[in-house]
Amino acid sequence: MTDETPAERRNFYGRIHGKTLRASQKGYLAEDLGRWRLADVSRDENPARALLDPAALFGGRPVWLEVGFGGGEHMVHMAATHPGIGLIGCEPFVNGVAMLLGKIRAAGVDNLAVHPGDVRDLFEVLPEASVARAFLNYPDPWPKRKHHRRRFVTRDHLCPLARILQKGAEFRVATDIPDYVRQTLEEVPQAGFELVGQGATPWDDWISTRYEQKALREGRKPHYLTFRRL
Ligand SMILES: C[S@@+](CC[C@H](N)C(=O)[O-])C[C@H]1O[C@@H](n2cnc3c(N)ncnc32)[C@H](O)[C@@H]1O
């Protein structure tokens, strides 16, 4: 998809392991990840990059995608609020994956699947126009100007996203960084989307995420943007 080396790819999200996992989290990973993990996404498992059939995974239900689900609160909330869809989430940070698995157990939802890795691997194996909605909640801000090209809202990520989204699909972005709003408004339309709405009021089915709570505590203001795939 891009000419990046694996080392450059790692740079995109920095570290994969953070705090030591609690015993309960290790248990979730050992016992539950196998059930929820989307197979044949990684290059090791699927070197030919054969395309998946995501709708079949969820019995023909519309498929939604969450990029970088963090601790998984939005993902589990969406799966519970919209039982008629199937939600694929990806997150390379293993602590976040363990947190998501704990929340899945507690909520008892089953209409989701997890790629514990980089969204770009997922883009490669999802068919064109196979996803009906995508969420990008508080993407890594990359505050230094020289790192802005690493942000998700750049061509290298937005064009593959546009390819897998259906015409008319909604793409939601939440961020607390004014310069991220600027770049989102500049780059997302260039990748084949139109802006439908933006402002300080979240979507009706929104749940505040861990990162948003931190931003609010630190005095930053959330901004919500909605695009439609043309
Ligand atoms: C600032 S956090 C926000 C997490 C969560 N969405 C929230 O609102 O609490 C950004 C997340 O994006 C994830 N991320 C970064 N690069 C990614 C990539 N290439 N593929 C998938 N997730 C990625 C990070 O690991 C991190 O958990």
CSV table of C-alpha atoms and ligand atoms in Angstrom, one decimal:
chain,number,residue,atom,x,y,z
A,1,MET,CA,0.0,0.0,0.0
A,2,THR,CA,2.9,2.4,0.8
A,3,ASP,CA,6.6,2.1,0.3
A,4,GLU,CA,7.3,2.3,4.0
A,5,THR,CA,9.6,-0.1,5.7
A,6,PRO,CA,8.3,-2.0,8.7
A,7,ALA,CA,10.4,0.3,11.0
A,8,GLU,CA,8.7,3.3,9.5
A,9,ARG,CA,5.3,1.7,10.0
A,10,ARG,CA,6.1,1.1,13.7
A,11,ASN,CA,6.8,4.8,14.0
A,12,PHE,CA,3.2,5.6,13.2
A,13,TYR,CA,1.9,4.4,16.5
A,14,GLY,CA,5.1,4.3,18.6
A,15,ARG,CA,5.0,1.7,21.3
A,16,ILE,CA,2.9,-1.4,21.2
A,17,HIS,CA,3.3,-2.5,24.9
A,18,GLY,CA,2.8,0.0,27.7
A,19,LYS,CA,2.1,-0.7,31.3
A,20,THR,CA,2.5,-4.3,32.5
A,21,LEU,CA,-0.7,-6.3,31.9
A,22,ARG,CA,-2.8,-7.2,34.9
A,23,ALA,CA,-3.4,-10.9,35.5
A,24,SER,CA,-7.0,-10.5,34.5
A,25,GLN,CA,-5.9,-8.8,31.2
A,26,LYS,CA,-3.5,-11.6,30.5
A,27,GLY,CA,-6.4,-14.0,31.0
A,28,TYR,CA,-8.6,-12.1,28.5
A,29,LEU,CA,-5.9,-12.2,25.9
A,30,ALA,CA,-5.2,-15.9,26.4
A,31,GLU,CA,-8.8,-17.0,26.7
A,32,ASP,CA,-10.8,-14.6,24.5
A,33,LEU,CA,-8.7,-13.1,21.8
A,34,GLY,CA,-8.9,-16.3,19.7
A,35,ARG,CA,-12.7,-16.0,19.5
A,36,TRP,CA,-12.8,-12.3,18.5
A,37,ARG,CA,-9.6,-12.0,16.4
A,38,LEU,CA,-10.1,-11.5,12.7
A,39,ALA,CA,-8.0,-14.1,10.9
A,40,ASP,CA,-5.9,-13.7,7.8
A,41,VAL,CA,-5.2,-10.0,8.2
A,42,SER,CA,-1.5,-10.0,9.0
A,43,ARG,CA,1.1,-10.6,6.3
A,44,ASP,CA,2.4,-13.7,8.1
A,45,GLU,CA,-1.0,-15.3,8.1
A,46,ASN,CA,-2.1,-14.1,4.6
A,47,PRO,CA,1.1,-13.4,2.6
A,48,ALA,CA,-0.9,-13.5,-0.7
A,49,ARG,CA,-3.2,-10.7,0.7
A,50,ALA,CA,-6.3,-12.6,-0.3
A,51,LEU,CA,-9.4,-10.5,0.3
A,52,LEU,CA,-11.7,-11.2,3.3
A,53,ASP,CA,-15.5,-11.5,3.1
A,54,PRO,CA,-16.4,-9.2,6.1
A,55,ALA,CA,-20.2,-9.3,5.5
A,56,ALA,CA,-20.1,-13.1,5.7
A,57,LEU,CA,-18.5,-12.8,9.1
A,58,PHE,CA,-21.6,-11.0,10.5
A,59,GLY,CA,-24.3,-12.9,8.6
A,60,GLY,CA,-24.7,-10.3,5.9
A,61,ARG,CA,-25.1,-7.4,8.4
A,62,PRO,CA,-23.6,-4.0,7.4
A,63,VAL,CA,-19.9,-3.8,8.5
A,64,TRP,CA,-18.5,-0.8,10.4
A,65,LEU,CA,-14.9,-0.1,11.2
A,66,GLU,CA,-13.2,1.6,14.1
A,67,VAL,CA,-9.6,2.7,13.7
A,68,GLY,CA,-7.5,2.7,16.9
A,69,PHE,CA,-10.2,1.8,19.5
A,70,GLY,CA,-7.9,2.5,22.5
A,71,GLY,CA,-9.5,1.0,25.5
A,72,GLY,CA,-12.6,-0.2,23.5
A,73,GLU,CA,-15.3,1.8,25.2
A,74,HIS,CA,-16.7,3.3,22.0
A,75,MET,CA,-16.4,0.0,20.2
A,76,VAL,CA,-18.4,-2.0,22.8
A,77,HIS,CA,-20.9,0.8,23.2
A,78,MET,CA,-21.5,0.9,19.4
A,79,ALA,CA,-21.8,-2.9,19.1
A,80,ALA,CA,-24.4,-2.9,22.0
A,81,THR,CA,-26.3,0.1,20.6
A,82,HIS,CA,-26.4,-1.2,17.0
A,83,PRO,CA,-27.0,-4.9,17.2
A,84,GLY,CA,-27.9,-4.9,13.5
A,85,ILE,CA,-24.3,-4.2,12.4
A,86,GLY,CA,-21.0,-5.9,12.7
A,87,LEU,CA,-18.1,-3.8,14.0
A,88,ILE,CA,-14.5,-4.5,13.2
A,89,GLY,CA,-12.0,-2.7,15.4
A,90,CYS,CA,-8.2,-2.5,15.2
A,91,GLU,CA,-5.7,-1.4,17.8
A,92,PRO,CA,-2.0,-2.3,17.8
A,93,PHE,CA,-1.6,-1.5,21.5
A,94,VAL,CA,-1.9,-4.8,23.4
A,95,ASN,CA,-3.1,-3.2,26.7
A,96,GLY,CA,-6.0,-1.6,24.7
A,97,VAL,CA,-6.9,-5.0,23.2
A,98,ALA,CA,-6.9,-6.6,26.7
A,99,MET,CA,-9.2,-3.8,27.9
A,100,LEU,CA,-11.5,-4.2,25.0
A,101,LEU,CA,-11.8,-8.0,25.7
A,102,GLY,CA,-12.7,-7.3,29.3
A,103,LYS,CA,-15.4,-4.9,28.2
A,104,ILE,CA,-16.8,-7.4,25.7
A,105,ARG,CA,-17.1,-10.0,28.5
A,106,ALA,CA,-18.9,-7.5,30.7
A,107,ALA,CA,-21.3,-6.3,28.0
A,108,GLY,CA,-22.0,-9.7,26.4
A,109,VAL,CA,-22.0,-8.3,22.9
A,110,ASP,CA,-21.0,-10.6,20.0
A,111,ASN,CA,-21.3,-8.5,16.8
A,112,LEU,CA,-17.7,-7.5,16.7
A,113,ALA,CA,-14.3,-8.6,15.5
A,114,VAL,CA,-10.8,-7.4,16.4
A,115,HIS,CA,-7.6,-6.9,14.5
A,116,PRO,CA,-4.9,-6.5,17.2
A,117,GLY,CA,-2.7,-4.6,14.8
A,118,ASP,CA,-2.2,-1.9,12.3
A,119,VAL,CA,-5.2,-0.6,10.3
A,120,ARG,CA,-3.2,-0.5,7.2
A,121,ASP,CA,-2.9,-4.3,7.2
A,122,LEU,CA,-6.7,-4.4,7.3
A,123,PHE,CA,-7.1,-2.0,4.5
A,124,GLU,CA,-5.1,-4.3,2.3
A,125,VAL,CA,-7.4,-7.3,2.8
A,126,LEU,CA,-10.8,-5.6,2.9
A,127,PRO,CA,-12.7,-5.6,-0.4
A,128,GLU,CA,-13.6,-2.4,-2.2
A,129,ALA,CA,-16.9,-0.9,-0.9
A,130,SER,CA,-17.2,-3.4,1.9
A,131,VAL,CA,-17.6,-1.1,4.9
A,132,ALA,CA,-20.7,1.1,5.6
A,133,ARG,CA,-19.3,3.4,8.3
A,134,ALA,CA,-15.9,4.2,9.8
A,135,PHE,CA,-14.8,5.8,13.1
A,136,LEU,CA,-11.6,7.7,13.9
A,137,ASN,CA,-11.8,8.7,17.5
A,138,TYR,CA,-8.9,10.8,18.8
A,139,PRO,CA,-6.2,9.7,16.4
A,140,ASP,CA,-2.7,10.2,17.5
A,141,PRO,CA,-2.1,14.0,17.3
A,142,TRP,CA,1.6,14.0,16.2
A,143,PRO,CA,2.0,17.6,17.3
A,144,LYS,CA,5.3,18.4,15.7
A,145,ARG,CA,4.9,19.9,12.3
A,146,LYS,CA,7.6,17.6,10.8
A,147,HIS,CA,5.4,14.7,11.9
A,148,HIS,CA,2.1,15.9,10.5
A,149,ARG,CA,2.5,13.5,7.5
A,150,ARG,CA,2.3,10.6,10.0
A,151,ARG,CA,-1.3,11.6,10.9
A,152,PHE,CA,-4.1,9.3,9.9
A,153,VAL,CA,-5.7,12.2,7.9
A,154,THR,CA,-3.2,12.0,5.0
A,155,ARG,CA,-3.6,10.5,1.5
A,156,ASP,CA,-1.7,7.3,2.4
A,157,HIS,CA,-4.5,6.3,4.9
A,158,LEU,CA,-7.5,8.2,3.5
A,159,CYS,CA,-7.3,6.8,0.0
A,160,PRO,CA,-7.3,3.1,1.2
A,161,LEU,CA,-10.1,4.0,3.6
A,162,ALA,CA,-12.1,5.6,0.8
A,163,ARG,CA,-11.6,2.5,-1.3
A,164,ILE,CA,-13.1,0.1,1.3
A,165,LEU,CA,-16.0,2.4,2.1
A,166,GLN,CA,-19.3,2.1,0.3
A,167,LYS,CA,-20.6,5.1,-1.6
A,168,GLY,CA,-22.6,7.2,0.9
A,169,ALA,CA,-20.8,5.7,3.9
A,170,GLU,CA,-20.3,7.9,6.9
A,171,PHE,CA,-16.8,8.7,8.2
A,172,ARG,CA,-16.7,10.2,11.7
A,173,VAL,CA,-13.7,11.9,13.2
A,174,ALA,CA,-13.4,13.2,16.8
A,175,THR,CA,-10.3,15.2,17.9
A,176,ASP,CA,-9.3,17.7,20.5
A,177,ILE,CA,-6.5,19.2,18.5
A,178,PRO,CA,-7.4,22.4,16.5
A,179,ASP,CA,-4.6,21.8,14.0
A,180,TYR,CA,-5.9,18.2,13.5
A,181,VAL,CA,-9.3,19.7,12.6
A,182,ARG,CA,-7.6,22.0,10.1
A,183,GLN,CA,-5.8,19.1,8.4
A,184,THR,CA,-8.9,16.9,8.5
A,185,LEU,CA,-10.9,19.6,6.8
A,186,GLU,CA,-8.2,20.0,4.2
A,187,GLU,CA,-7.3,16.4,3.4
A,188,VAL,CA,-10.4,14.3,3.9
A,189,PRO,CA,-12.4,16.0,1.1
A,190,GLN,CA,-9.5,15.5,-1.3
A,191,ALA,CA,-9.7,11.7,-0.8
A,192,GLY,CA,-13.3,11.5,-2.0
A,193,PHE,CA,-15.5,12.6,0.9
A,194,GLU,CA,-17.8,15.6,1.5
A,195,LEU,CA,-18.2,17.3,4.9
A,196,VAL,CA,-21.7,16.7,6.3
A,197,GLY,CA,-21.3,18.4,9.7
A,198,GLN,CA,-18.9,19.5,12.3
A,199,GLY,CA,-19.0,21.2,15.7
A,200,ALA,CA,-18.8,20.8,19.5
A,201,THR,CA,-21.9,18.5,19.8
A,202,PRO,CA,-21.3,14.8,19.5
A,203,TRP,CA,-23.3,12.3,17.6
A,204,ASP,CA,-26.5,11.0,19.3
A,205,ASP,CA,-25.0,7.6,19.9
A,206,TRP,CA,-21.7,8.9,21.1
A,207,ILE,CA,-20.0,7.7,24.3
A,208,SER,CA,-17.0,9.6,25.6
A,209,THR,CA,-13.8,7.7,25.3
A,210,ARG,CA,-10.8,7.5,27.7
A,211,TYR,CA,-8.8,9.8,25.6
A,212,GLU,CA,-11.6,12.3,25.4
A,213,GLN,CA,-12.0,12.2,29.2
A,214,LYS,CA,-8.3,13.0,29.5
A,215,ALA,CA,-8.6,15.8,27.0
A,216,LEU,CA,-11.5,17.4,28.9
A,217,ARG,CA,-9.6,17.1,32.2
A,218,GLU,CA,-6.7,18.9,30.6
A,219,GLY,CA,-9.0,21.7,29.3
A,220,ARG,CA,-9.0,20.8,25.6
A,221,LYS,CA,-12.3,20.9,23.6
A,222,PRO,CA,-13.6,18.0,21.6
A,223,HIS,CA,-14.5,18.6,17.9
A,224,TYR,CA,-16.7,16.2,15.9
A,225,LEU,CA,-16.6,16.0,12.1
A,226,THR,CA,-18.9,13.9,9.9
A,227,PHE,CA,-18.0,13.1,6.3
A,228,ARG,CA,-19.8,11.1,3.6
A,229,ARG,CA,-18.0,9.0,1.0
A,230,LEU,CA,-18.9,10.3,-2.4
B,1,LIG,C1,-5.0,8.9,21.2
B,1,LIG,S1,-5.4,7.3,21.1
B,1,LIG,C2,-7.2,7.3,21.1
B,1,LIG,C3,-7.8,5.9,21.5
B,1,LIG,C4,-9.3,5.9,21.5
B,1,LIG,N1,-9.9,6.0,20.2
B,1,LIG,C5,-9.9,6.9,22.4
B,1,LIG,O1,-10.6,7.8,21.9
B,1,LIG,O2,-9.8,6.8,23.7
B,1,LIG,C6,-5.0,6.8,19.4
B,1,LIG,C7,-5.1,5.3,19.2
B,1,LIG,O3,-4.8,5.0,17.8
B,1,LIG,C8,-4.0,3.8,17.8
B,1,LIG,N2,-3.4,3.7,16.5
B,1,LIG,C9,-2.3,4.4,16.1
B,1,LIG,N3,-1.9,4.0,14.9
B,1,LIG,C10,-2.7,3.0,14.5
B,1,LIG,C11,-2.7,2.2,13.4
B,1,LIG,N4,-1.9,2.3,12.4
B,1,LIG,N5,-3.7,1.3,13.3
B,1,LIG,C12,-4.6,1.2,14.3
B,1,LIG,N6,-4.6,1.9,15.4
B,1,LIG,C13,-3.7,2.8,15.5
B,1,LIG,C14,-3.1,4.0,19.0
B,1,LIG,O4,-2.5,2.7,19.4
B,1,LIG,C15,-4.0,4.6,20.0
B,1,LIG,O5,-4.6,3.6,20.8
